[in-house]
Amino acid sequence: MQASATEGSLNVRVDALTSQSSKFKDLIAAYFRIEFKRVGPKYGAFEIVIEIEHSADSPVHDVDAVARAVVEALTGIVFHDDSQVQRLHVEKVLGERVRVKVRARPITEMRVDVHADAA
């Protein structure tokens, strides 16, 4: 595992993935607690980006099961409630080994709707 914190973003790379989402959830939660124990949960909107890396011969993992495990693991550690997650991006990519990368960060910028009708 590897962790870093940059500009309000908490990043974790887990070099393993189990087919049992509850064990994976516990693993992610424990790691965030250890690495970011001084951070504490925050209020406000959050974005979570998850990249599931798998090899050609690794077991199949459902992106929704991994995403749910990650969001549940971060609840109470990074943010207070999972309803604070306003953006969630999950992607499965082919790689050399099985691993999961997670980035959680507060959303601070305003989004402008470029498709809004000009009146």
CSV table of N, CA and C in Angstrom, one decimal:
chain,number,residue,atom,x,y,z
A,1,MET,N,0.8,-1.2,0.0
A,1,MET,CA,0.0,0.0,0.0
A,1,MET,C,0.9,1.2,0.0
A,2,GLN,N,0.3,2.3,-0.5
A,2,GLN,CA,1.0,3.5,-0.6
A,2,GLN,C,0.0,4.7,-0.4
A,3,ALA,N,0.3,5.7,0.3
A,3,ALA,CA,-0.6,6.8,0.6
A,3,ALA,C,0.1,8.1,0.5
A,4,SER,N,-0.7,9.1,0.1
A,4,SER,CA,-0.2,10.5,0.0
A,4,SER,C,-1.3,11.5,0.2
A,5,ALA,N,-1.0,12.7,0.6
A,5,ALA,CA,-2.0,13.7,0.7
A,5,ALA,C,-1.4,14.9,0.0
A,6,THR,N,-2.1,15.5,-1.0
A,6,THR,CA,-1.6,16.6,-1.7
A,6,THR,C,-2.8,17.6,-2.0
A,7,GLU,N,-2.6,18.8,-1.6
A,7,GLU,CA,-3.6,19.9,-1.9
A,7,GLU,C,-5.0,19.5,-1.5
A,8,GLY,N,-5.2,18.9,-0.4
A,8,GLY,CA,-6.5,18.5,0.1
A,8,GLY,C,-7.0,17.2,-0.4
A,9,SER,N,-6.3,16.5,-1.3
A,9,SER,CA,-6.6,15.2,-1.9
A,9,SER,C,-5.9,14.1,-1.1
A,10,LEU,N,-6.7,13.1,-0.7
A,10,LEU,CA,-6.1,11.9,-0.1
A,10,LEU,C,-6.0,10.8,-1.1
A,11,ASN,N,-4.9,10.2,-1.3
A,11,ASN,CA,-4.6,9.2,-2.3
A,11,ASN,C,-4.1,7.9,-1.7
A,12,VAL,N,-4.7,6.8,-2.1
A,12,VAL,CA,-4.2,5.5,-1.6
A,12,VAL,C,-4.2,4.6,-2.8
A,13,ARG,N,-3.1,3.8,-2.8
A,13,ARG,CA,-3.0,2.7,-3.7
A,13,ARG,C,-2.9,1.4,-3.0
A,14,VAL,N,-3.8,0.5,-3.2
A,14,VAL,CA,-3.8,-0.8,-2.6
A,14,VAL,C,-3.4,-1.9,-3.6
A,15,ASP,N,-2.3,-2.6,-3.3
A,15,ASP,CA,-1.7,-3.5,-4.3
A,15,ASP,C,-2.3,-4.9,-4.1
A,16,ALA,N,-3.6,-5.0,-3.9
A,16,ALA,CA,-4.4,-6.2,-3.7
A,16,ALA,C,-5.8,-5.9,-3.8
A,17,LEU,N,-6.6,-6.9,-4.1
A,17,LEU,CA,-8.0,-6.8,-4.1
A,17,LEU,C,-8.6,-8.1,-3.9
A,18,THR,N,-9.5,-8.2,-2.9
A,18,THR,CA,-10.2,-9.4,-2.6
A,18,THR,C,-11.6,-9.5,-3.2
A,19,SER,N,-12.1,-10.6,-3.4
A,19,SER,CA,-13.4,-10.8,-4.0
A,19,SER,C,-14.5,-10.5,-2.9
A,20,GLN,N,-14.0,-10.5,-1.6
A,20,GLN,CA,-15.0,-10.2,-0.5
A,20,GLN,C,-15.0,-8.7,-0.2
A,21,SER,N,-16.0,-8.0,-0.6
A,21,SER,CA,-16.0,-6.6,-0.5
A,21,SER,C,-15.9,-6.1,1.0
A,22,SER,N,-16.5,-6.9,1.9
A,22,SER,CA,-16.4,-6.5,3.3
A,22,SER,C,-14.9,-6.5,3.8
A,23,LYS,N,-14.1,-7.5,3.4
A,23,LYS,CA,-12.7,-7.5,3.8
A,23,LYS,C,-12.0,-6.3,3.2
A,24,PHE,N,-12.3,-6.1,1.9
A,24,PHE,CA,-11.7,-5.0,1.2
A,24,PHE,C,-12.0,-3.6,1.8
A,25,LYS,N,-13.3,-3.5,2.2
A,25,LYS,CA,-13.8,-2.3,2.9
A,25,LYS,C,-13.0,-2.1,4.2
A,26,ASP,N,-12.8,-3.1,5.0
A,26,ASP,CA,-12.1,-3.0,6.2
A,26,ASP,C,-10.6,-2.7,6.0
A,27,LEU,N,-10.0,-3.2,5.0
A,27,LEU,CA,-8.6,-3.0,4.6
A,27,LEU,C,-8.4,-1.5,4.3
A,28,ILE,N,-9.3,-1.0,3.4
A,28,ILE,CA,-9.2,0.4,3.0
A,28,ILE,C,-9.4,1.3,4.2
A,29,ALA,N,-10.5,1.1,5.0
A,29,ALA,CA,-10.8,1.9,6.2
A,29,ALA,C,-9.6,1.9,7.1
A,30,ALA,N,-9.0,0.8,7.4
A,30,ALA,CA,-7.9,0.7,8.4
A,30,ALA,C,-6.7,1.5,7.8
A,31,TYR,N,-6.5,1.4,6.6
A,31,TYR,CA,-5.3,2.1,6.0
A,31,TYR,C,-5.5,3.6,6.0
A,32,PHE,N,-6.7,4.1,5.7
A,32,PHE,CA,-7.0,5.5,5.7
A,32,PHE,C,-6.9,6.0,7.2
A,33,ARG,N,-7.4,5.2,8.2
A,33,ARG,CA,-7.3,5.6,9.6
A,33,ARG,C,-5.9,5.8,10.0
A,34,ILE,N,-5.0,4.8,9.6
A,34,ILE,CA,-3.6,4.8,10.0
A,34,ILE,C,-2.9,6.0,9.3
A,35,GLU,N,-3.0,6.1,8.0
A,35,GLU,CA,-2.2,7.1,7.2
A,35,GLU,C,-2.7,8.5,7.4
A,36,PHE,N,-4.0,8.7,7.6
A,36,PHE,CA,-4.5,10.0,7.7
A,36,PHE,C,-5.2,10.3,9.0
A,37,LYS,N,-4.7,9.8,10.1
A,37,LYS,CA,-5.3,9.9,11.4
A,37,LYS,C,-5.4,11.3,11.9
A,38,ARG,N,-4.7,12.2,11.4
A,38,ARG,CA,-4.8,13.6,11.9
A,38,ARG,C,-5.7,14.4,11.0
A,39,VAL,N,-6.2,13.8,9.9
A,39,VAL,CA,-7.1,14.5,9.0
A,39,VAL,C,-8.5,14.6,9.6
A,40,GLY,N,-9.1,13.5,9.9
A,40,GLY,CA,-10.5,13.5,10.4
A,40,GLY,C,-11.5,13.8,9.4
A,41,PRO,N,-12.8,13.4,9.6
A,41,PRO,CA,-13.8,13.6,8.6
A,41,PRO,C,-14.2,15.0,8.5
A,42,LYS,N,-14.6,15.4,7.3
A,42,LYS,CA,-15.0,16.8,7.0
A,42,LYS,C,-16.4,16.9,6.4
A,43,TYR,N,-17.0,18.0,6.5
A,43,TYR,CA,-18.3,18.3,5.9
A,43,TYR,C,-18.1,18.9,4.5
A,44,GLY,N,-19.1,18.9,3.7
A,44,GLY,CA,-19.0,19.4,2.3
A,44,GLY,C,-19.1,18.4,1.3
A,45,ALA,N,-19.0,18.8,0.0
A,45,ALA,CA,-19.1,17.9,-1.1
A,45,ALA,C,-17.7,17.3,-1.4
A,46,PHE,N,-17.8,16.0,-1.8
A,46,PHE,CA,-16.5,15.2,-2.1
A,46,PHE,C,-16.6,14.6,-3.5
A,47,GLU,N,-15.4,14.4,-4.0
A,47,GLU,CA,-15.3,13.6,-5.3
A,47,GLU,C,-14.4,12.4,-4.9
A,48,ILE,N,-14.8,11.3,-5.4
A,48,ILE,CA,-14.0,10.1,-5.3
A,48,ILE,C,-13.7,9.5,-6.7
A,49,VAL,N,-12.4,9.2,-6.9
A,49,VAL,CA,-12.0,8.6,-8.2
A,49,VAL,C,-11.4,7.3,-7.8
A,50,ILE,N,-11.8,6.2,-8.4
A,50,ILE,CA,-11.4,4.8,-8.2
A,50,ILE,C,-10.9,4.2,-9.5
A,51,GLU,N,-9.7,3.7,-9.5
A,51,GLU,CA,-9.2,3.0,-10.7
A,51,GLU,C,-8.9,1.5,-10.2
A,52,ILE,N,-9.6,0.6,-10.8
A,52,ILE,CA,-9.4,-0.8,-10.5
A,52,ILE,C,-8.5,-1.4,-11.6
A,53,GLU,N,-7.3,-1.8,-11.2
A,53,GLU,CA,-6.4,-2.3,-12.2
A,53,GLU,C,-6.4,-3.8,-12.1
A,54,HIS,N,-6.5,-4.5,-13.2
A,54,HIS,CA,-6.5,-6.0,-13.2
A,54,HIS,C,-5.6,-6.6,-14.3
A,55,SER,N,-5.2,-7.8,-14.1
A,55,SER,CA,-4.4,-8.4,-15.1
A,55,SER,C,-5.3,-9.3,-15.9
A,56,ALA,N,-4.8,-9.9,-17.0
A,56,ALA,CA,-5.6,-10.7,-17.9
A,56,ALA,C,-6.1,-12.0,-17.2
A,57,ASP,N,-5.4,-12.5,-16.2
A,57,ASP,CA,-5.8,-13.7,-15.6
A,57,ASP,C,-6.4,-13.5,-14.1
A,58,SER,N,-6.6,-12.2,-13.8
A,58,SER,CA,-7.1,-12.0,-12.4
A,58,SER,C,-8.6,-12.2,-12.4
A,59,PRO,N,-9.1,-12.4,-11.2
A,59,PRO,CA,-10.6,-12.6,-11.0
A,59,PRO,C,-11.3,-11.3,-11.4
A,60,VAL,N,-12.6,-11.5,-11.8
A,60,VAL,CA,-13.4,-10.4,-12.2
A,60,VAL,C,-13.9,-9.7,-11.0
A,61,HIS,N,-13.9,-8.4,-11.0
A,61,HIS,CA,-14.4,-7.6,-9.9
A,61,HIS,C,-15.5,-6.6,-10.4
A,62,ASP,N,-16.6,-6.6,-9.8
A,62,ASP,CA,-17.7,-5.6,-10.2
A,62,ASP,C,-17.3,-4.2,-9.8
A,63,VAL,N,-17.4,-3.3,-10.7
A,63,VAL,CA,-17.0,-1.9,-10.3
A,63,VAL,C,-17.9,-1.4,-9.3
A,64,ASP,N,-19.2,-1.7,-9.3
A,64,ASP,CA,-20.1,-1.2,-8.3
A,64,ASP,C,-19.8,-1.8,-6.9
A,65,ALA,N,-19.4,-3.0,-6.8
A,65,ALA,CA,-19.1,-3.6,-5.5
A,65,ALA,C,-17.8,-3.0,-4.9
A,66,VAL,N,-16.8,-2.7,-5.8
A,66,VAL,CA,-15.6,-2.1,-5.3
A,66,VAL,C,-15.9,-0.6,-4.9
A,67,ALA,N,-16.7,0.1,-5.7
A,67,ALA,CA,-17.1,1.5,-5.4
A,67,ALA,C,-17.8,1.6,-4.1
A,68,ARG,N,-18.8,0.7,-3.8
A,68,ARG,CA,-19.5,0.7,-2.6
A,68,ARG,C,-18.6,0.4,-1.4
A,69,ALA,N,-17.7,-0.5,-1.5
A,69,ALA,CA,-16.8,-0.8,-0.4
A,69,ALA,C,-15.9,0.4,-0.1
A,70,VAL,N,-15.4,1.0,-1.2
A,70,VAL,CA,-14.6,2.2,-0.9
A,70,VAL,C,-15.3,3.3,-0.3
A,71,VAL,N,-16.5,3.6,-0.8
A,71,VAL,CA,-17.3,4.7,-0.2
A,71,VAL,C,-17.7,4.4,1.3
A,72,GLU,N,-18.1,3.2,1.6
A,72,GLU,CA,-18.4,2.8,2.9
A,72,GLU,C,-17.1,2.9,3.8
A,73,ALA,N,-16.0,2.5,3.3
A,73,ALA,CA,-14.7,2.6,4.0
A,73,ALA,C,-14.3,4.0,4.4
A,74,LEU,N,-14.6,5.0,3.5
A,74,LEU,CA,-14.2,6.4,3.7
A,74,LEU,C,-15.2,7.1,4.6
A,75,THR,N,-16.4,6.6,4.8
A,75,THR,CA,-17.4,7.2,5.6
A,75,THR,C,-17.0,7.2,7.1
A,76,GLY,N,-17.0,8.4,7.7
A,76,GLY,CA,-16.6,8.5,9.1
A,76,GLY,C,-15.1,8.7,9.2
A,77,ILE,N,-14.3,8.6,8.1
A,77,ILE,CA,-12.9,8.8,8.1
A,77,ILE,C,-12.5,10.0,7.3
A,78,VAL,N,-13.0,10.1,6.1
A,78,VAL,CA,-12.7,11.2,5.2
A,78,VAL,C,-13.9,12.2,5.2
A,79,PHE,N,-15.1,11.7,5.2
A,79,PHE,CA,-16.3,12.5,5.2
A,79,PHE,C,-17.3,11.9,6.2
A,80,HIS,N,-18.2,12.7,6.7
A,80,HIS,CA,-19.1,12.2,7.7
A,80,HIS,C,-20.2,11.2,7.2
A,81,ASP,N,-20.7,11.4,6.0
A,81,ASP,CA,-21.8,10.6,5.5
A,81,ASP,C,-21.6,10.4,4.0
A,82,ASP,N,-22.0,9.3,3.5
A,82,ASP,CA,-21.8,9.0,2.0
A,82,ASP,C,-22.6,9.9,1.1
A,83,SER,N,-23.6,10.6,1.7
A,83,SER,CA,-24.4,11.5,0.9
A,83,SER,C,-23.6,12.8,0.5
A,84,GLN,N,-22.4,12.9,1.1
A,84,GLN,CA,-21.5,14.1,0.7
A,84,GLN,C,-20.8,13.8,-0.6
A,85,VAL,N,-20.8,12.6,-1.1
A,85,VAL,CA,-20.1,12.3,-2.3
A,85,VAL,C,-21.0,12.8,-3.5
A,86,GLN,N,-20.5,13.8,-4.1
A,86,GLN,CA,-21.2,14.4,-5.3
A,86,GLN,C,-20.7,13.9,-6.6
A,87,ARG,N,-19.5,13.4,-6.7
A,87,ARG,CA,-18.9,12.9,-7.9
A,87,ARG,C,-18.2,11.6,-7.6
A,88,LEU,N,-18.5,10.5,-8.4
A,88,LEU,CA,-17.9,9.2,-8.2
A,88,LEU,C,-17.5,8.7,-9.6
A,89,HIS,N,-16.2,8.5,-9.8
A,89,HIS,CA,-15.7,8.0,-11.1
A,89,HIS,C,-15.0,6.7,-10.8
A,90,VAL,N,-15.5,5.6,-11.4
A,90,VAL,CA,-14.9,4.3,-11.3
A,90,VAL,C,-14.5,3.8,-12.6
A,91,GLU,N,-13.3,3.3,-12.7
A,91,GLU,CA,-12.8,2.8,-14.0
A,91,GLU,C,-12.0,1.5,-13.8
A,92,LYS,N,-12.3,0.5,-14.6
A,92,LYS,CA,-11.5,-0.7,-14.6
A,92,LYS,C,-10.6,-0.7,-15.8
A,93,VAL,N,-9.3,-0.9,-15.5
A,93,VAL,CA,-8.3,-0.9,-16.6
A,93,VAL,C,-7.4,-2.2,-16.5
A,94,LEU,N,-6.9,-2.6,-17.7
A,94,LEU,CA,-6.0,-3.7,-17.8
A,94,LEU,C,-4.6,-3.2,-17.4
A,95,GLY,N,-3.9,-4.0,-16.5
A,95,GLY,CA,-2.6,-3.6,-16.0
A,95,GLY,C,-1.8,-4.8,-15.8
A,96,GLU,N,-0.7,-4.6,-15.1
A,96,GLU,CA,0.3,-5.7,-14.8
A,96,GLU,C,-0.1,-6.6,-13.6
A,97,ARG,N,-0.9,-6.0,-12.7
A,97,ARG,CA,-1.2,-6.7,-11.5
A,97,ARG,C,-2.6,-6.1,-10.9
A,98,VAL,N,-3.1,-6.8,-10.0
A,98,VAL,CA,-4.4,-6.4,-9.4
A,98,VAL,C,-4.0,-5.3,-8.3
A,99,ARG,N,-4.7,-4.2,-8.5
A,99,ARG,CA,-4.5,-3.1,-7.5
A,99,ARG,C,-5.7,-2.1,-7.6
A,100,VAL,N,-5.9,-1.3,-6.6
A,100,VAL,CA,-6.9,-0.3,-6.6
A,100,VAL,C,-6.3,1.0,-6.2
A,101,LYS,N,-6.6,2.1,-7.0
A,101,LYS,CA,-6.1,3.4,-6.6
A,101,LYS,C,-7.4,4.2,-6.2
A,102,VAL,N,-7.3,4.9,-5.1
A,102,VAL,CA,-8.4,5.7,-4.7
A,102,VAL,C,-7.9,7.2,-4.4
A,103,ARG,N,-8.7,8.1,-4.9
A,103,ARG,CA,-8.4,9.5,-4.6
A,103,ARG,C,-9.7,10.1,-4.1
A,104,ALA,N,-9.7,10.7,-2.9
A,104,ALA,CA,-10.9,11.4,-2.3
A,104,ALA,C,-10.5,12.8,-2.1
A,105,ARG,N,-11.3,13.8,-2.5
A,105,ARG,CA,-11.0,15.2,-2.3
A,105,ARG,C,-12.3,16.0,-2.2
A,106,PRO,N,-12.2,17.1,-1.4
A,106,PRO,CA,-13.3,18.0,-1.4
A,106,PRO,C,-13.5,18.7,-2.7
A,107,ILE,N,-14.7,19.0,-3.0
A,107,ILE,CA,-15.1,19.7,-4.2
A,107,ILE,C,-15.2,21.2,-3.8
A,108,THR,N,-14.3,22.0,-4.4
A,108,THR,CA,-14.3,23.4,-4.0
A,108,THR,C,-14.7,24.3,-5.1
A,109,GLU,N,-14.5,23.9,-6.3
A,109,GLU,CA,-14.7,24.8,-7.5
A,109,GLU,C,-16.2,24.8,-7.9
A,110,MET,N,-16.6,25.9,-8.5
A,110,MET,CA,-17.9,26.0,-9.0
A,110,MET,C,-18.0,25.5,-10.4
A,111,ARG,N,-19.0,24.8,-10.7
A,111,ARG,CA,-19.2,24.3,-12.1
A,111,ARG,C,-20.1,25.2,-12.8
A,112,VAL,N,-19.8,25.5,-14.1
A,112,VAL,CA,-20.7,26.4,-14.9
A,112,VAL,C,-21.3,25.5,-16.0
A,113,ASP,N,-22.6,25.6,-16.2
A,113,ASP,CA,-23.3,24.8,-17.2
A,113,ASP,C,-23.1,25.5,-18.5
A,114,VAL,N,-22.2,25.0,-19.4
A,114,VAL,CA,-21.9,25.6,-20.7
A,114,VAL,C,-23.0,25.4,-21.6
A,115,HIS,N,-24.0,24.5,-21.3
A,115,HIS,CA,-25.1,24.2,-22.2
A,115,HIS,C,-26.3,24.9,-21.9
A,116,ALA,N,-26.2,25.8,-20.9
A,116,ALA,CA,-27.4,26.6,-20.5
A,116,ALA,C,-27.8,27.5,-21.6
A,117,ASP,N,-29.1,27.7,-21.8
A,117,ASP,CA,-29.6,28.6,-22.9
A,117,ASP,C,-29.3,30.0,-22.5
A,118,ALA,N,-28.7,30.7,-23.5
A,118,ALA,CA,-28.4,32.1,-23.3
A,118,ALA,C,-29.7,32.9,-23.6
A,119,ALA,N,-30.1,33.7,-22.6
A,119,ALA,CA,-31.4,34.5,-22.8
A,119,ALA,C,-31.1,35.9,-23.0
